[in-house]
């Protein structure tokens, strides 16, 4: 049960209208997380801006794998639901999503994907990443992509906690 009911476009503050219209155009509807963020249009604008920035540099396959993994570690059903779909659209398979919980022992992933999964798991679970894990990731991606990976994992953790803190549910 939601602790705060998501706003629809008509009841949202005026400053949120254009953002909600763009979200509806992109996703076909205003997702509950965005309807809830609409109470705070400046925060909504920031989240939308970060999400747009995350679309650059890091391949979609790695980005969605990281977002899904962070949501899995945090047990965020809401984000896992939406980012599993995005991961499939980015070329991952259902088998890979299932295997992501035990990725280290799986033959479903490339070394690059395993390094991204390890990075994501460490940053999400511990709030820190070992130098060895960073070195393993940097064998496959450059500094710009690493910054985007760190931002992706941070954003996943933000949205996971936002959803849990406000009881945001799937529609």
PDB file of C-alpha atoms in Angstrom, residues 3 32-33 76 78-79 158-169:
ATOM      1  CA  UNK A   3       2.052   5.814   1.844  1.00  0.00           C
ATOM      2  CA  UNK A  32       3.700   5.483 -10.117  1.00  0.00           C
ATOM      3  CA  UNK A  33       7.240   6.491  -9.159  1.00  0.00           C
ATOM      4  CA  UNK A  76      12.815  -3.815  -5.051  1.00  0.00           C
ATOM      5  CA  UNK A  78       8.925  -2.287  -8.577  1.00  0.00           C
ATOM      6  CA  UNK A  79      12.316  -1.543 -10.178  1.00  0.00           C
ATOM      7  CA  UNK A 158      17.948   5.880  -4.948  1.00  0.00           C
ATOM      8  CA  UNK A 159      14.821   4.657  -6.733  1.00  0.00           C
ATOM      9  CA  UNK A 160      14.794   1.367  -4.792  1.00  0.00           C
ATOM     10  CA  UNK A 161      14.861   3.223  -1.489  1.00  0.00           C
ATOM     11  CA  UNK A 162      12.397   5.851  -2.682  1.00  0.00           C
ATOM     12  CA  UNK A 163       9.962   3.085  -3.654  1.00  0.00           C
ATOM     13  CA  UNK A 164      10.438   1.224  -0.367  1.00  0.00           C
ATOM     14  CA  UNK A 165      10.251   4.402   1.728  1.00  0.00           C
ATOM     15  CA  UNK A 166       6.933   5.427   0.219  1.00  0.00           C
ATOM     16  CA  UNK A 167       5.420   2.000  -0.437  1.00  0.00           C
ATOM     17  CA  UNK A 168       5.176   2.656  -4.170  1.00  0.00           C
ATOM     18  CA  UNK A 169       3.454  -0.272  -5.834  1.00  0.00           C
TER      19      UNK A 169
END
